[in-house]
Every structure is written in C-alpha cells, then in structure tokens.
Short mmCIF file of C-alpha atoms in Angstrom, two decimals:
data_model
loop_
_atom_site.label_atom_id
_atom_site.label_comp_id
_atom_site.label_asym_id
_atom_site.label_seq_id
_atom_site.Cartn_x
_atom_site.Cartn_y
_atom_site.Cartn_z
CA UNK A 1 5.39 -14.38 -40.09
CA UNK A 2 1.84 -15.40 -39.28
CA UNK A 3 1.63 -17.17 -42.65
CA UNK A 4 4.92 -18.92 -41.88
CA UNK A 5 3.52 -20.31 -38.64
CA UNK A 6 0.45 -21.66 -40.41
CA UNK A 7 2.66 -23.31 -43.04
CA UNK A 8 4.74 -24.87 -40.28
CA UNK A 9 1.59 -26.21 -38.60
CA UNK A 10 0.48 -27.77 -41.85
CA UNK A 11 3.91 -29.22 -42.39
CA UNK A 12 3.84 -30.66 -38.89
CA UNK A 13 0.49 -32.33 -39.54
CA UNK A 14 1.58 -33.64 -42.93
CA UNK A 15 4.83 -34.95 -41.50
CA UNK A 16 2.97 -36.66 -38.67
CA UNK A 17 0.53 -38.22 -41.11
CA UNK A 18 3.42 -39.34 -43.26
CA UNK A 19 4.84 -41.20 -40.26
CA UNK A 20 1.48 -42.85 -39.61
CA UNK A 21 0.25 -40.79 -36.67
CA UNK A 22 -3.32 -40.52 -37.91
CA UNK A 23 -3.35 -43.35 -40.41
CA UNK A 24 -4.04 -47.02 -39.91
CA UNK A 25 -0.84 -48.93 -39.11
CA UNK A 26 0.79 -50.86 -41.89
CA UNK A 27 0.87 -54.67 -41.81
CA UNK A 28 3.15 -55.83 -39.01
CA UNK A 29 3.47 -52.34 -37.53
CA UNK A 30 2.55 -51.64 -33.90
CA UNK A 31 -0.80 -49.85 -33.56
CA UNK A 32 -0.70 -46.13 -32.82
CA UNK A 33 -2.63 -44.61 -29.95
CA UNK A 34 -4.70 -41.51 -30.57
CA UNK A 35 -3.03 -38.32 -29.34
CA UNK A 36 -4.24 -36.99 -26.02
CA UNK A 37 -6.74 -34.19 -26.27
CA UNK A 38 -5.98 -30.97 -24.44
CA UNK A 39 -8.41 -29.39 -21.94
CA UNK A 40 -9.16 -26.73 -24.55
CA UNK A 41 -10.24 -29.39 -27.03
CA UNK A 42 -12.35 -31.14 -24.40
CA UNK A 43 -14.06 -27.86 -23.51
CA UNK A 44 -13.44 -28.21 -19.78
CA UNK A 45 -11.54 -26.01 -17.33
CA UNK A 46 -7.75 -26.02 -17.39
CA UNK A 47 -6.61 -27.79 -14.20
CA UNK A 48 -2.80 -27.98 -14.39
CA UNK A 49 -0.93 -30.68 -12.57
CA UNK A 50 2.02 -29.95 -10.31
CA UNK A 51 5.44 -30.86 -11.67
CA UNK A 52 9.00 -31.06 -10.35
CA UNK A 53 12.15 -30.21 -12.25
CA UNK A 54 14.81 -27.53 -12.80
CA UNK A 55 12.51 -25.21 -14.74
CA UNK A 56 9.82 -25.44 -12.06
CA UNK A 57 12.43 -24.65 -9.39
CA UNK A 58 13.58 -21.65 -11.43
CA UNK A 59 9.98 -20.46 -11.68
CA UNK A 60 9.56 -20.76 -7.89
CA UNK A 61 12.75 -18.75 -7.42
CA UNK A 62 11.58 -16.00 -9.78
CA UNK A 63 8.17 -16.01 -8.09
CA UNK A 64 9.73 -15.45 -4.66
CA UNK A 65 12.05 -12.77 -6.03
CA UNK A 66 9.35 -10.80 -7.85
CA UNK A 67 6.88 -11.01 -4.97
CA UNK A 68 9.59 -9.90 -2.53
CA UNK A 69 10.42 -6.91 -4.71
CA UNK A 70 6.73 -6.01 -5.03
CA UNK A 71 5.86 -6.27 -1.33
CA UNK A 72 9.12 -4.81 0.10
CA UNK A 73 9.89 -1.93 -2.28
CA UNK A 74 7.29 0.55 -0.83
CA UNK A 75 8.95 0.29 2.60
CA UNK A 76 12.47 1.11 1.38
CA UNK A 77 13.40 4.58 2.61
CA UNK A 78 15.43 7.29 0.84
CA UNK A 79 16.67 10.50 2.44
CA UNK A 80 15.94 13.41 0.13
CA UNK A 81 16.10 16.17 2.70
CA UNK A 82 13.58 17.84 5.02
CA UNK A 83 11.15 18.97 2.32
CA UNK A 84 10.86 15.75 0.34
CA UNK A 85 9.19 12.37 1.00
CA UNK A 86 11.37 9.63 2.43
CA UNK A 87 9.98 6.76 0.32
CA UNK A 88 12.37 5.33 -2.29
CA UNK A 89 9.65 4.63 -4.88
CA UNK A 90 6.62 6.89 -4.79
CA UNK A 91 4.13 8.17 -7.35
CA UNK A 92 3.01 11.43 -5.77
CA UNK A 93 -0.20 12.47 -7.55
CA UNK A 94 -0.77 15.39 -5.20
CA UNK A 95 2.40 17.12 -6.38
CA UNK A 96 2.60 15.51 -9.82
CA UNK A 97 5.93 13.77 -9.31
CA UNK A 98 7.46 10.32 -9.51
CA UNK A 99 10.28 9.45 -7.10
CA UNK A 100 12.66 6.63 -8.07
CA UNK A 101 15.49 6.58 -5.56
CA UNK A 102 17.69 9.59 -6.35
CA UNK A 103 15.67 10.45 -9.45
CA UNK A 104 12.79 12.90 -9.26
CA UNK A 105 10.58 12.99 -12.36
CA UNK A 106 8.20 15.85 -13.03
CA UNK A 107 5.48 16.12 -15.73
CA UNK A 108 8.02 18.14 -17.74
CA UNK A 109 10.21 15.01 -17.80
CA UNK A 110 7.59 12.95 -19.60
CA UNK A 111 10.07 12.32 -22.41
CA UNK A 112 12.15 10.26 -19.97
CA UNK A 113 9.17 8.07 -19.07
CA UNK A 114 8.41 7.66 -22.76
CA UNK A 115 12.02 6.68 -23.45
CA UNK A 116 11.97 4.19 -20.55
CA UNK A 117 8.78 2.59 -21.90
CA UNK A 118 10.35 2.37 -25.35
CA UNK A 119 13.43 0.73 -23.79
CA UNK A 120 11.22 -1.81 -22.00
CA UNK A 121 9.49 -2.59 -25.30
CA UNK A 122 12.82 -3.08 -27.09
CA UNK A 123 14.02 -5.40 -24.31
CA UNK A 124 10.78 -7.39 -24.58
CA UNK A 125 11.20 -7.72 -28.36
CA UNK A 126 14.86 -8.74 -27.88
CA UNK A 127 13.89 -11.42 -25.37
CA UNK A 128 11.20 -12.61 -27.79
CA UNK A 129 13.81 -12.90 -30.55
CA UNK A 130 16.04 -14.97 -28.26
CA UNK A 131 13.54 -17.17 -26.41
CA UNK A 132 9.96 -16.28 -27.32
CA UNK A 133 7.45 -15.38 -24.59
CA UNK A 134 9.96 -15.86 -21.77
CA UNK A 135 8.58 -12.84 -19.90
CA UNK A 136 5.07 -14.31 -20.06
CA UNK A 137 6.16 -17.68 -18.72
CA UNK A 138 8.35 -16.54 -15.84
CA UNK A 139 7.92 -12.94 -14.68
CA UNK A 140 4.57 -11.56 -15.89
CA UNK A 141 2.40 -10.55 -12.89
CA UNK A 142 -0.48 -12.65 -14.24
CA UNK A 143 1.78 -15.73 -14.32
CA UNK A 144 3.31 -15.04 -10.89
CA UNK A 145 0.01 -14.53 -9.06
CA UNK A 146 -1.68 -17.40 -10.92
CA UNK A 147 1.16 -19.70 -9.82
CA UNK A 148 0.68 -18.48 -6.25
CA UNK A 149 -3.08 -19.08 -6.36
CA UNK A 150 -2.57 -22.53 -7.91
CA UNK A 151 -0.13 -23.39 -5.11
CA UNK A 152 -2.82 -22.55 -2.56
CA UNK A 153 -5.35 -24.58 -4.52
CA UNK A 154 -3.09 -27.65 -4.60
CA UNK A 155 -2.27 -27.41 -0.90
CA UNK A 156 -5.95 -27.18 0.04
CA UNK A 157 -7.69 -29.41 -2.52
CA UNK A 158 -4.96 -31.78 -3.73
CA UNK A 159 -3.30 -32.24 -7.08
CA UNK A 160 -4.90 -32.42 -10.51
CA UNK A 161 -6.58 -35.82 -10.22
CA UNK A 162 -8.41 -34.88 -7.01
CA UNK A 163 -9.36 -31.42 -8.27
CA UNK A 164 -10.86 -32.92 -11.42
CA UNK A 165 -12.89 -35.31 -9.27
CA UNK A 166 -14.18 -32.34 -7.28
CA UNK A 167 -15.64 -30.68 -10.39
CA UNK A 168 -19.36 -31.40 -10.36
CA UNK A 169 -19.12 -33.65 -7.32
CA UNK A 170 -21.81 -33.27 -4.62
CA UNK A 171 -20.93 -30.92 -1.77
CA UNK A 172 -19.83 -32.48 1.49
CA UNK A 173 -18.71 -30.92 4.74
CA UNK A 174 -15.09 -31.54 3.81
CA UNK A 175 -15.58 -30.06 0.34
CA UNK A 176 -17.29 -26.92 1.71
CA UNK A 177 -14.42 -26.47 4.19
CA UNK A 178 -11.89 -26.80 1.36
CA UNK A 179 -13.69 -24.25 -0.80
CA UNK A 180 -14.02 -21.79 2.07
CA UNK A 181 -10.37 -22.18 3.06
CA UNK A 182 -9.13 -21.78 -0.52
CA UNK A 183 -11.14 -18.64 -1.20
CA UNK A 184 -10.27 -17.15 2.20
CA UNK A 185 -6.56 -17.57 1.42
CA UNK A 186 -7.08 -16.18 -2.09
CA UNK A 187 -8.86 -13.13 -0.67
CA UNK A 188 -6.10 -12.61 1.87
CA UNK A 189 -3.45 -12.64 -0.87
CA UNK A 190 -5.59 -10.35 -3.04
CA UNK A 191 -6.05 -7.83 -0.20
CA UNK A 192 -2.31 -7.84 0.50
CA UNK A 193 -1.67 -7.30 -3.19
CA UNK A 194 -4.19 -4.46 -3.54
CA UNK A 195 -3.04 -2.80 -0.31
CA UNK A 196 0.61 -2.99 -1.35
CA UNK A 197 -0.16 -1.35 -4.68
CA UNK A 198 -1.71 1.58 -2.80
CA UNK A 199 1.57 1.93 -0.88
CA UNK A 200 3.25 3.04 -4.12
CA UNK A 201 0.98 6.12 -4.19
CA UNK A 202 1.27 7.25 -0.58
CA UNK A 203 3.69 6.93 2.33
CA UNK A 204 3.62 3.20 3.14
CA UNK A 205 4.41 3.25 6.90
CA UNK A 206 1.90 6.05 7.47
CA UNK A 207 -0.83 4.16 5.61
CA UNK A 208 -0.05 1.01 7.62
CA UNK A 209 -0.55 3.00 10.83
CA UNK A 210 -3.87 4.33 9.48
CA UNK A 211 -5.00 0.78 8.70
CA UNK A 212 -4.03 -0.45 12.17
CA UNK A 213 -5.92 2.41 13.86
CA UNK A 214 -8.93 2.12 11.53
CA UNK A 215 -8.30 5.55 9.99
CA UNK A 216 -7.80 4.50 6.37
CA UNK A 217 -9.29 7.06 3.99
CA UNK A 218 -12.30 6.05 1.87
CA UNK A 219 -10.29 6.68 -1.30
CA UNK A 220 -7.45 4.36 -0.24
CA UNK A 221 -9.93 1.73 0.92
CA UNK A 222 -11.87 1.89 -2.34
CA UNK A 223 -8.78 1.47 -4.53
CA UNK A 224 -7.48 -1.32 -2.29
CA UNK A 225 -10.72 -3.22 -2.81
CA UNK A 226 -10.66 -2.53 -6.56
CA UNK A 227 -7.10 -3.85 -6.95
CA UNK A 228 -7.82 -6.78 -4.62
CA UNK A 229 -10.90 -7.72 -6.63
CA UNK A 230 -8.90 -7.54 -9.86
CA UNK A 231 -6.21 -9.84 -8.45
CA UNK A 232 -8.81 -12.26 -7.07
CA UNK A 233 -10.67 -12.45 -10.37
CA UNK A 234 -7.74 -12.64 -12.78
CA UNK A 235 -5.50 -15.02 -10.82
CA UNK A 236 -8.27 -17.11 -9.30
CA UNK A 237 -10.68 -17.52 -12.22
CA UNK A 238 -9.57 -15.94 -15.52
CA UNK A 239 -6.04 -17.41 -15.45
CA UNK A 240 -5.20 -18.74 -18.93
CA UNK A 241 -7.99 -16.63 -20.47
CA UNK A 242 -5.99 -13.51 -19.64
CA UNK A 243 -2.84 -14.86 -21.33
CA UNK A 244 -4.71 -16.02 -24.42
CA UNK A 245 -7.51 -13.52 -25.03
CA UNK A 246 -7.10 -10.42 -22.84
CA UNK A 247 -3.37 -9.75 -23.23
CA UNK A 248 -2.35 -8.21 -26.59
CA UNK A 249 1.11 -9.77 -26.53
CA UNK A 250 0.14 -13.20 -27.95
CA UNK A 251 -1.71 -11.45 -30.78
CA UNK A 252 1.58 -9.86 -31.82
CA UNK A 253 3.39 -13.19 -32.02
CA UNK A 254 2.31 -13.72 -35.60
CA UNK A 255 4.14 -10.51 -36.54
CA UNK A 256 7.31 -10.97 -34.47
CA UNK A 257 7.57 -14.78 -34.29
CA UNK A 258 11.15 -15.82 -35.01
CA UNK A 259 12.00 -19.29 -36.26
CA UNK A 260 15.48 -18.98 -34.73
CA UNK A 261 14.19 -18.17 -31.23
CA UNK A 262 14.60 -20.90 -28.62
CA UNK A 263 10.98 -21.62 -27.74
CA UNK A 264 9.32 -24.72 -26.31
CA UNK A 265 8.98 -27.23 -29.15
CA UNK A 266 8.32 -30.94 -29.63
CA UNK A 267 10.91 -32.95 -31.55
CA UNK A 268 8.36 -34.88 -33.56
CA UNK A 269 11.03 -36.54 -35.71
CA UNK A 270 12.15 -38.27 -32.53
CA UNK A 271 8.78 -38.74 -30.80
CA UNK A 272 6.75 -40.30 -33.62
CA UNK A 273 5.31 -42.91 -34.05
CA UNK A 274 3.66 -42.77 -30.60
CA UNK A 275 2.94 -45.97 -28.74
CA UNK A 276 3.24 -47.42 -25.26
CA UNK A 277 6.70 -48.08 -23.85
CA UNK A 278 6.19 -51.85 -24.02
CA UNK A 279 5.02 -51.78 -27.63
CA UNK A 280 7.82 -49.36 -28.54
CA UNK A 281 10.39 -51.80 -27.15
CA UNK A 282 8.82 -54.66 -29.12
CA UNK A 283 8.75 -52.58 -32.30
CA UNK A 284 12.42 -51.61 -31.94
CA UNK A 285 13.38 -55.23 -31.37
CA UNK A 286 11.67 -56.08 -34.67
CA UNK A 287 13.33 -53.18 -36.50
CA UNK A 288 10.07 -51.26 -36.82
CA UNK A 289 9.82 -47.48 -36.29
CA UNK A 290 8.89 -46.42 -32.78
CA UNK A 291 9.02 -42.97 -31.29
CA UNK A 292 10.04 -41.93 -27.79
CA UNK A 293 6.64 -40.35 -27.08
CA UNK A 294 4.40 -42.78 -25.19
CA UNK A 295 1.42 -40.42 -25.41
CA UNK A 296 1.17 -40.23 -21.61
CA UNK A 297 -0.32 -36.73 -21.78
CA UNK A 298 1.98 -35.40 -19.03
CA UNK A 299 2.94 -32.39 -21.15
CA UNK A 300 -0.73 -31.48 -21.58
CA UNK A 301 -1.62 -32.12 -17.94
CA UNK A 302 0.98 -29.67 -16.55
CA UNK A 303 0.38 -26.89 -19.12
CA UNK A 304 -1.16 -23.83 -17.39
CA UNK A 305 -2.69 -22.76 -20.71
CA UNK A 306 -4.10 -26.19 -21.55
CA UNK A 307 -2.51 -26.69 -24.97
CA UNK A 308 -0.73 -29.67 -26.54
CA UNK A 309 2.72 -28.53 -27.61
CA UNK A 310 3.06 -31.65 -29.76
CA UNK A 311 0.65 -30.12 -32.27
CA UNK A 312 3.25 -27.52 -33.24
CA UNK A 313 3.89 -23.82 -32.45
CA UNK A 314 0.94 -22.19 -30.73
CA UNK A 315 0.49 -18.47 -30.15
CA UNK A 316 -1.06 -19.23 -26.73
CA UNK A 317 2.10 -20.96 -25.42
CA UNK A 318 3.73 -18.76 -22.76
CA UNK A 319 7.07 -20.60 -22.99
CA UNK A 320 7.04 -21.51 -19.29
CA UNK A 321 8.75 -24.87 -19.95
CA UNK A 322 6.73 -26.90 -17.44
CA UNK A 323 6.01 -29.44 -20.17
CA UNK A 324 9.79 -29.80 -20.59
CA UNK A 325 10.12 -30.82 -16.94
CA UNK A 326 7.17 -33.21 -17.23
CA UNK A 327 8.47 -34.87 -20.40
CA UNK A 328 12.05 -35.11 -19.09
CA UNK A 329 10.72 -36.87 -15.99
CA UNK A 330 8.92 -39.45 -18.14
CA UNK A 331 12.00 -39.95 -20.35
CA UNK A 332 14.14 -40.50 -17.26
CA UNK A 333 11.80 -43.21 -16.01
CA UNK A 334 11.82 -44.88 -19.45
CA UNK A 335 15.63 -44.61 -19.65
CA UNK A 336 15.35 -42.49 -22.82
CA UNK A 337 17.33 -39.29 -23.58
CA UNK A 338 15.85 -36.04 -22.31
CA UNK A 339 14.80 -33.25 -24.64
CA UNK A 340 11.86 -34.78 -26.50
CA UNK A 341 10.15 -31.50 -25.59
CA UNK A 342 12.73 -28.78 -25.13
CA UNK A 343 13.70 -25.15 -25.66
CA UNK A 344 14.66 -25.39 -29.31
CA UNK A 345 14.36 -23.22 -32.40
CA UNK A 346 11.81 -24.17 -35.03
CA UNK A 347 14.54 -24.10 -37.68
CA UNK A 348 16.41 -26.75 -35.70
CA UNK A 349 13.25 -28.86 -35.55
CA UNK A 350 13.14 -28.78 -39.32
CA UNK A 351 16.86 -29.51 -39.53
CA UNK A 352 16.28 -32.51 -37.29
CA UNK A 353 13.55 -33.78 -39.59
CA UNK A 354 15.96 -33.56 -42.51
CA UNK A 355 18.72 -35.29 -40.55
CA UNK A 356 20.88 -32.16 -40.49
CA UNK A 357 22.95 -31.02 -37.49
CA UNK A 358 21.40 -28.40 -35.22
CA UNK A 359 22.65 -24.81 -35.39
CA UNK A 360 22.46 -22.20 -32.63
CA UNK A 361 22.00 -18.68 -33.99
CA UNK A 362 21.28 -16.57 -30.92
CA UNK A 363 23.77 -14.01 -32.22
CA UNK A 364 22.42 -12.81 -35.54
CA UNK A 365 21.86 -9.37 -37.11
CA UNK A 366 18.39 -9.03 -35.59
CA UNK A 367 19.41 -9.77 -31.99
CA UNK A 368 22.67 -7.81 -32.23
CA UNK A 369 20.81 -4.81 -33.66
CA UNK A 370 18.16 -4.95 -30.93
CA UNK A 371 20.81 -5.30 -28.21
CA UNK A 372 22.74 -2.30 -29.56
CA UNK A 373 19.53 -0.27 -29.74
CA UNK A 374 18.77 -1.15 -26.09
CA UNK A 375 22.27 -0.15 -24.98
CA UNK A 376 22.14 3.11 -26.96
CA UNK A 377 18.71 4.07 -25.60
CA UNK A 378 19.72 3.16 -22.05
CA UNK A 379 22.79 5.39 -22.44
CA UNK A 380 20.67 8.29 -23.70
CA UNK A 381 18.30 7.92 -20.74
CA UNK A 382 21.22 7.79 -18.29
CA UNK A 383 22.83 10.92 -19.77
CA UNK A 384 19.49 12.72 -19.71
CA UNK A 385 19.04 11.88 -16.03
CA UNK A 386 22.54 13.06 -15.16
CA UNK A 387 22.27 16.32 -17.09
CA UNK A 388 18.68 17.05 -16.03
CA UNK A 389 18.42 20.42 -14.31
CA UNK A 390 16.60 21.08 -11.05
CA UNK A 391 14.85 24.15 -12.45
CA UNK A 392 12.92 25.08 -15.58
CA UNK A 393 12.43 28.42 -17.34
CA UNK A 394 9.51 28.71 -19.77
CA UNK A 395 8.23 31.70 -21.77
CA UNK A 396 4.89 32.30 -23.47
CA UNK A 397 4.32 35.29 -25.77
CA UNK A 398 1.05 37.23 -25.48
CA UNK A 399 -1.17 36.49 -28.47
CA UNK A 400 -3.74 39.26 -28.32
CA UNK A 401 -2.26 41.72 -28.98
CA UNK A 402 1.17 40.39 -29.96
CA UNK A 403 2.68 43.88 -29.81
CA UNK A 404 1.77 47.43 -28.83
CA UNK A 405 3.17 50.53 -30.51
CA UNK A 406 3.73 53.36 -28.03
CA UNK A 407 3.36 57.11 -28.65
CA UNK A 408 7.13 57.59 -28.98
CA UNK A 409 7.33 55.01 -31.78
CA UNK A 410 8.77 52.21 -29.71
CA UNK A 411 7.13 48.74 -29.61
CA UNK A 412 6.31 46.72 -26.54
CA UNK A 413 5.85 42.95 -26.35
CA UNK A 414 4.47 41.16 -23.30
CA UNK A 415 5.37 37.67 -22.08
CA UNK A 416 4.44 35.26 -19.31
CA UNK A 417 7.62 33.85 -17.78
CA UNK A 418 7.48 30.87 -15.43
CA UNK A 419 10.29 29.71 -13.15
CA UNK A 420 9.92 26.18 -11.77
CA UNK A 421 12.05 24.90 -8.90
CA UNK A 422 12.25 21.07 -8.89
CA UNK A 423 14.69 20.79 -6.00
CA UNK A 424 14.13 20.51 -2.25
CA UNK A 425 15.91 23.84 -1.55
CA UNK A 426 15.03 27.50 -2.15
CA UNK A 427 16.49 28.89 -5.38
CA UNK A 428 16.93 32.55 -6.40
CA UNK A 429 17.30 33.88 -9.94
CA UNK A 430 17.74 37.22 -11.66
CA UNK A 431 16.01 37.60 -15.00
CA UNK A 432 17.85 38.92 -18.06
CA UNK A 433 17.65 38.91 -21.87
CA UNK A 434 19.97 38.69 -24.84
CA UNK A 435 19.62 38.98 -28.60
CA UNK A 436 17.72 42.27 -28.70
CA UNK A 437 18.34 45.84 -27.56
CA UNK A 438 15.22 46.25 -25.45
CA UNK A 439 14.26 47.43 -21.99
CA UNK A 440 13.18 44.64 -19.65
CA UNK A 441 10.44 45.28 -17.07
CA UNK A 442 8.95 42.81 -14.57
CA UNK A 443 5.50 43.72 -13.31
CA UNK A 444 5.60 43.96 -9.52
CA UNK A 445 9.40 43.64 -9.32
CA UNK A 446 12.41 45.79 -9.94
CA UNK A 447 14.53 44.50 -12.83
CA UNK A 448 17.50 43.84 -10.56
CA UNK A 449 15.44 42.05 -7.90
CA UNK A 450 16.17 38.35 -7.28
CA UNK A 451 13.19 36.12 -7.90
CA UNK A 452 12.88 33.57 -5.08
CA UNK A 453 11.28 30.23 -5.87
CA UNK A 454 10.28 27.90 -3.03
CA UNK A 455 11.15 24.17 -3.05
CA UNK A 456 8.88 22.22 -5.40
CA UNK A 457 7.27 25.51 -6.30
CA UNK A 458 7.00 27.95 -9.17
CA UNK A 459 6.84 31.69 -9.81
CA UNK A 460 4.89 33.20 -12.70
CA UNK A 461 6.04 36.65 -13.85
CA UNK A 462 4.54 39.23 -16.16
CA UNK A 463 7.39 40.60 -18.29
CA UNK A 464 7.48 43.31 -20.97
CA UNK A 465 10.17 44.16 -23.49
CA UNK A 466 10.21 47.64 -25.03
CA UNK A 467 12.38 48.24 -28.13
CA UNK A 468 13.05 51.89 -29.16
CA UNK A 469 14.04 50.90 -32.70
CA UNK A 470 11.66 48.01 -33.28
CA UNK A 471 12.40 45.01 -35.50
CA UNK A 472 11.51 41.36 -35.61
CA UNK A 473 14.18 39.44 -33.75
CA UNK A 474 14.81 36.33 -31.68
CA UNK A 475 15.10 36.94 -27.96
CA UNK A 476 16.63 34.72 -25.29
CA UNK A 477 15.41 34.94 -21.71
CA UNK A 478 18.03 34.08 -19.11
CA UNK A 479 17.76 32.99 -15.49
CA UNK A 480 20.97 34.06 -13.74
CA UNK A 481 21.99 32.22 -10.59
CA UNK A 482 23.43 33.58 -7.36
CA UNK A 483 26.98 33.26 -8.73
CA UNK A 484 26.22 35.43 -11.72
CA UNK A 485 26.24 32.59 -14.25
CA UNK A 486 23.39 31.86 -16.65
CA UNK A 487 21.76 28.63 -15.46
CA UNK A 488 18.57 28.55 -17.54
CA UNK A 489 17.54 29.86 -20.95
CA UNK A 490 14.33 30.02 -22.96
CA UNK A 491 13.85 31.31 -26.49
CA UNK A 492 11.03 33.35 -28.02
CA UNK A 493 10.60 36.15 -30.52
CA UNK A 494 10.12 39.92 -30.44
CA UNK A 495 7.41 40.99 -32.89
CA UNK A 496 7.28 44.37 -34.64
CA UNK A 497 3.90 44.75 -36.24
#
C-alpha cells in the first residue's frame, strides 16, 4: 500500500503538470499562480486559523462530549455493597482490581482486557477502512486538548494573522500580559486534566476533600504534576509533532491505507488550473480552461498539521476536515459548487479524472469482514463477562519431590490449593476430588471442614493425596458450595514414580 500511495502522488504531480500547474502558460492562456507553500515547507511554526462550518461545529460537539466524559466519570457512583468501593470506574492498584460499573476485573481476568484491547484495535482498523484517520481528527485526546489550548490561544492573542505578527515581535506590556494569561489558563487546564486522571486511581470525592484541606499525599501530588506537565507540553507546544512523529498510527497508514476509504482529498480535476477568481471568469468566457481553486491558501491556513492537501494523500493528514469547511466557505463566496476539497475516496478522485461516475463502496468484503469480526469478538467478551465466576480454584503440584512412597507401599502427592473469593461477600467451600481413588488430607483442617474465604480474599491450603494402589492418573479438585453442588474445578495429575 505504501508503494501505491507514492505512485498516486507521482500521478497527481504528473497530472497537475499536464494541466499546466507548474509549466509556463500556453499562448493566450491565463497565467497560473504558484501554489501556496505550507508552514512545513516554510519551516515555521504551524499557526492554524479558526474556521466556521458544519465539520468545525461537529468537532466542538465531540470536544465537549469527550471532555465531559473525562471530567465527570470519576464522580459517578456505583453501589457494590458495604465491602466494595462506590466509584463506578476505578483502577484499584492496592487490591489489583479494575472496577467498570457492575464489572469487577481481577489480574486473573487479564484475557478480558486483552480481548477488549483487540476489539478496540479492530474498531480502529474498521474506521480507517471506512474514513481514514477519523479517530485522530475528532476524538484522539491529543486532538481534543490541542483544540482546547488553541481556543484559549485565539481568545487571548487573536486569530492567525495577529499570532503570526506576534512571532518575533518585540515584547510590550500588552504582549507580556497576553503571554502570561495564555500560559496561566493552559496550566490551569493541565492541572485539572492531571488531577482528574488521578481520580481514576483513587476515590475521587475523598481526594477532592484532601486537596481542599491541603492533605493531598505526596504520591498523588507528584503524579498530578507529571500528568499536568505532559498535557501542558504536548497540547501547548508539541501539537502537530505528536500526530506526525510521536504517534505510531500515521506510520501504519502505508500498510493499511485504503483507496476506497472516504478521506479528505482535493478534486484536482476540478480545481486545476489555479488562478484568481477574476482571471478564472475571464478564461471561462474565452473558452479557456480554468479551475475552481483560486489558490487562496485557506485550506493550508486552517490545517492543524500544516500540510497542503492539494498535493495529494499525506500520511500526516488526521482527516479532521477543517480544510473542507474552509474551502466550502470560499466556494460559497465565489458562487461555485462545494466539495472542491471533500471526504472522498481516492478511487473516486481517479474516476473523476477519467470522467467516470463516482462509486461509493463503503460496504465491501474488507469492511463487512471487519464489522463481523468486531461483533463476534464483542459477543465473546459479553458472554465471558456474564459467565465469569466470583471465585477461582487453582492447584499447583509439588515439584521436589513430586511423589513420596510410604512404608506400606502407597504413594503420596502434595499440592498447593488456592481458593480466591472475588465477591464482596464471605464464601465457604468444601474441598473434594474425583478421578482417582485416593485419601484427601488438608493440613490444619479436617477433610469435612468448610473453608471460609473472606471478601476479596484468598485461602492457601496444603493438600495431600495418598493412593493405596498407586498409578499415574488425572485428578480433579472440586470446590463444593454450601448447597452441595460443585461450583469450581481445577485439574492436575497424580504421579506414581
């Protein structure tokens, strides 16, 4: 796929040259203006301009939604009983558990976390096959907090033109006040962000009370400052560098790029040859070719990554669509059709060049297969959660020695049996075996005694099996509940040697 993208870039450049973009105009043809250079090409900082439009409004909506979820979730309560925390989402390192509403995940349930991460990856790949880096452009934390920091910057310092003037300008009292105000607001947001992240690891209301009374622990304070500093640095200064160089996702685009995905693309067959609106009108009146693109540079000015989408597919593009809003605004003022830059598949761009009708292929074997895989994996995870037990029985055979032959000819094997109670209530079990004709003995307990396990606790037992007529055989350990039914089993082997 990476080779395909390079070929497409070359084809874009050749096609543009064939239409006279970088050649001298023919006799009687309107002169062509040089394409605007992106901030990356100019080597300066990326200072994106504010833009209005439906995509920008959607991004503001997603920003408010994601930030609300992030800041509010730690304060949502969940009643799990008297012996369990009352926070809906909590990563409890002290007890090695993750609470997600009604779900309680222990280290033994790591397979569920692995499956959930695999499901998230499949969903990300599915979205990429449908619309490219849509996650990056709309819901990635780096994008959300960068948008928030840029909003503060615009409100304090002005829009792009004024901010560019401020770069390298001499400091004045007004400028110093603007810089101080901007960074103070950035630090406030960063501290709120870092403090909220700590809430996911401890009881949020209790930590808030500690902060108010000045009793915050050094550990919590340290991690708050670490997370706040990370937010301040990445959203305030690194910005597009994170999306382009630090994040591994754009590096994978060459392998998973899909020509049928609806990504942000420039319809060069409609936009070229570029010239001013006045000259384009004159050229059309004379029957000469004239594109809709007036080379205003609005698409480059609003890009948070600082690229020129008119140069063809770019792995750095986060598919945010702000250039679509900017270009549509210009087309509306020029009374030209929208969509010169739009969410469109690269295959449809090539069909447009050839004069063929566009085709929408969102439903194709790749996307259907990925969607079915997501549904199947989500179903497996759901069934695993529903059928997950609140207790665990594990057995470990002694290794040295594996067996002991007694004076009467019988053979004894020793095991370490562990009962784990993952519920918030006391549980009692009676231990039994099946599969072998052997005498069971529990060190420190009578065989018929019930083993009581405290909530969120465990009991480790030393167990021996003695077989009068020894033989190698599989043995099943059973934990029998109060009702007499077998509720847990664990398998091992009796060794005769």
